[in-house]
Amino acid sequence: MYKKQKYRQKSVVEKWYPIANLLSAGKIKKIYSQRMGIEAMFKDYKTGAYNLESAKANETRLNNLILLIAISYTISSFQGQKIKNKGVQKYRSRTHEKSRKKRRKSSFSVGLSRIYSAINDDFIWELVANLMILNPHKL
């Protein structure tokens, strides 16, 4: 059973019947969930965090961009998985849906938000230090 995401406060339950030549239902589920992970990755590449679809680049530049995105995606995913393994995801990525217990964010999203927050923290502390230099008498 698969429950689609809500659209206009309505969700639909769909039954999926995957057909495969594997013997075990567990193997089928594992392989299909890996496929869904790849689909999510392509979505992140094209229209998500990297917005590759709107990058108007020639072939060489596009290849270089895809290589950088692959490296960035890998780092973000590892960082997110590390956060999930530590059990601190609930502090890093809060859900906005009151009824939802399980986090919806992927390891990539969790890792990317961690990297963004690290960059912002450094920027903010640098800004505070510069402001303190401007008014040393207020320390």
Tab-separated table of C-alpha atoms in Angstrom:
chain	number	residue	atom	x	y	z
A	1	MET	CA	0.000	0.000	0.000
A	2	TYR	CA	1.235	3.448	-0.842
A	3	LYS	CA	-0.239	6.685	0.428
A	4	LYS	CA	0.330	9.676	-1.806
A	5	GLN	CA	1.278	13.050	-0.353
A	6	LYS	CA	-1.560	15.368	0.511
A	7	TYR	CA	-2.801	17.789	-2.089
A	8	ARG	CA	-5.401	20.294	-0.906
A	9	GLN	CA	-5.784	18.378	2.375
A	10	LYS	CA	-6.672	15.133	0.563
A	11	SER	CA	-4.589	12.029	0.141
A	12	VAL	CA	-5.231	8.875	-1.818
A	13	VAL	CA	-4.261	5.338	-0.856
A	14	GLU	CA	-3.067	3.356	-3.840
A	15	LYS	CA	-2.266	-0.321	-3.970
A	16	TRP	CA	0.804	-1.190	-5.944
A	17	TYR	CA	1.317	-4.651	-7.378
A	18	PRO	CA	4.957	-4.901	-8.495
A	19	ILE	CA	5.625	-7.973	-10.603
A	20	ALA	CA	9.094	-9.487	-10.558
A	21	ASN	CA	10.856	-12.779	-11.084
A	22	LEU	CA	12.387	-12.710	-7.580
A	23	LEU	CA	11.229	-15.231	-5.019
A	24	SER	CA	11.222	-13.086	-1.921
A	25	ALA	CA	8.834	-10.194	-1.324
A	26	GLY	CA	11.498	-8.643	0.919
A	27	LYS	CA	13.987	-8.555	-1.971
A	28	ILE	CA	11.411	-6.945	-4.238
A	29	LYS	CA	10.643	-4.308	-1.620
A	30	LYS	CA	14.356	-3.595	-1.058
A	31	ILE	CA	15.106	-3.213	-4.766
A	32	TYR	CA	12.058	-1.046	-5.368
A	33	SER	CA	12.899	1.226	-2.414
A	34	GLN	CA	16.412	1.667	-3.849
A	35	ARG	CA	14.850	2.651	-7.153
A	36	MET	CA	12.686	5.229	-5.390
A	37	GLY	CA	15.843	6.618	-3.788
A	38	ILE	CA	17.382	7.060	-7.222
A	39	GLU	CA	14.216	8.800	-8.436
A	40	ALA	CA	14.450	11.197	-5.470
A	41	MET	CA	18.101	11.856	-6.328
A	42	PHE	CA	17.235	12.745	-9.921
A	43	LYS	CA	14.486	15.048	-8.680
A	44	ASP	CA	16.996	16.805	-6.415
A	45	TYR	CA	19.357	17.148	-9.369
A	46	LYS	CA	16.811	18.493	-11.838
A	47	THR	CA	14.335	20.668	-9.967
A	48	GLY	CA	15.274	20.408	-6.303
A	49	ALA	CA	18.250	21.851	-4.489
A	50	TYR	CA	20.514	22.053	-7.545
A	51	ASN	CA	17.966	23.196	-10.148
A	52	LEU	CA	19.961	21.652	-12.973
A	53	GLU	CA	17.057	21.942	-15.390
A	54	SER	CA	17.325	25.733	-15.528
A	55	ALA	CA	21.124	25.751	-15.942
A	56	LYS	CA	21.749	26.821	-19.495
A	57	ALA	CA	25.205	25.375	-20.060
A	58	ASN	CA	27.194	23.980	-22.936
A	59	GLU	CA	28.216	20.326	-22.893
A	60	THR	CA	31.588	20.798	-21.161
A	61	ARG	CA	30.194	23.094	-18.501
A	62	LEU	CA	27.214	20.789	-17.951
A	63	ASN	CA	29.521	17.778	-17.463
A	64	ASN	CA	31.590	19.724	-14.931
A	65	LEU	CA	28.425	20.866	-13.178
A	66	ILE	CA	27.090	17.304	-12.963
A	67	LEU	CA	30.408	16.138	-11.496
A	68	LEU	CA	30.281	18.876	-8.829
A	69	ILE	CA	26.655	18.051	-8.078
A	70	ALA	CA	27.500	14.350	-7.689
A	71	ILE	CA	30.290	15.178	-5.221
A	72	SER	CA	28.057	17.610	-3.322
A	73	TYR	CA	25.171	15.133	-3.271
A	74	THR	CA	27.429	12.408	-1.899
A	75	ILE	CA	28.821	14.643	0.852
A	76	SER	CA	25.340	15.884	1.805
A	77	SER	CA	23.924	12.352	1.856
A	78	PHE	CA	26.761	11.032	4.030
A	79	GLN	CA	26.371	13.995	6.394
A	80	GLY	CA	22.614	13.392	6.609
A	81	GLN	CA	23.049	9.664	7.209
A	82	LYS	CA	25.557	10.455	9.954
A	83	ILE	CA	22.983	12.728	11.626
A	84	LYS	CA	20.277	10.052	11.283
A	85	ASN	CA	22.580	7.386	12.755
A	86	LYS	CA	23.330	9.608	15.759
A	87	GLY	CA	19.591	9.877	16.387
A	88	VAL	CA	19.520	13.671	16.344
A	89	GLN	CA	17.512	14.110	13.155
A	90	LYS	CA	14.475	15.304	15.098
A	91	TYR	CA	16.523	18.282	16.281
A	92	ARG	CA	17.992	18.984	12.865
A	93	SER	CA	14.932	18.632	10.629
A	94	ARG	CA	11.617	19.323	12.223
A	95	THR	CA	8.408	18.302	10.516
A	96	HIS	CA	5.660	20.871	10.040
A	97	GLU	CA	2.846	18.341	9.974
A	98	LYS	CA	1.337	17.812	13.429
A	99	SER	CA	0.051	14.301	12.784
A	100	ARG	CA	3.289	13.033	11.199
A	101	LYS	CA	5.541	11.061	13.516
A	102	LYS	CA	8.175	9.890	11.039
A	103	ARG	CA	10.468	12.407	9.382
A	104	ARG	CA	9.926	12.888	5.679
A	105	LYS	CA	13.324	14.360	4.817
A	106	SER	CA	15.892	12.257	3.027
A	107	SER	CA	19.478	11.878	4.184
A	108	PHE	CA	20.407	14.335	1.446
A	109	SER	CA	17.990	17.008	2.716
A	110	VAL	CA	19.096	16.564	6.325
A	111	GLY	CA	22.770	16.772	5.336
A	112	LEU	CA	22.254	19.767	3.088
A	113	SER	CA	20.396	21.676	5.804
A	114	ARG	CA	23.260	20.857	8.197
A	115	ILE	CA	25.805	22.232	5.730
A	116	TYR	CA	23.689	25.368	5.187
A	117	SER	CA	23.389	25.928	8.924
A	118	ALA	CA	27.158	25.501	9.375
A	119	ILE	CA	27.804	28.096	6.677
A	120	ASN	CA	25.249	30.479	8.178
A	121	ASP	CA	26.644	29.990	11.696
A	122	ASP	CA	30.145	30.915	10.512
A	123	PHE	CA	28.805	33.925	8.641
A	124	ILE	CA	26.769	35.147	11.612
A	125	TRP	CA	29.654	34.765	14.077
A	126	GLU	CA	31.949	36.634	11.697
A	127	LEU	CA	29.348	39.394	11.415
A	128	VAL	CA	29.029	39.596	15.215
A	129	ALA	CA	32.820	39.779	15.586
A	130	ASN	CA	32.990	42.620	13.055
A	131	LEU	CA	30.217	44.504	14.844
A	132	MET	CA	32.014	44.049	18.172
A	133	ILE	CA	35.173	45.541	16.654
A	134	LEU	CA	33.170	48.597	15.565
A	135	ASN	CA	31.955	49.268	19.127
A	136	PRO	CA	34.617	47.961	21.533
A	137	HIS	CA	33.402	50.230	24.341
A	138	LYS	CA	30.121	48.278	24.511
A	139	LEU	CA	31.851	45.016	25.388
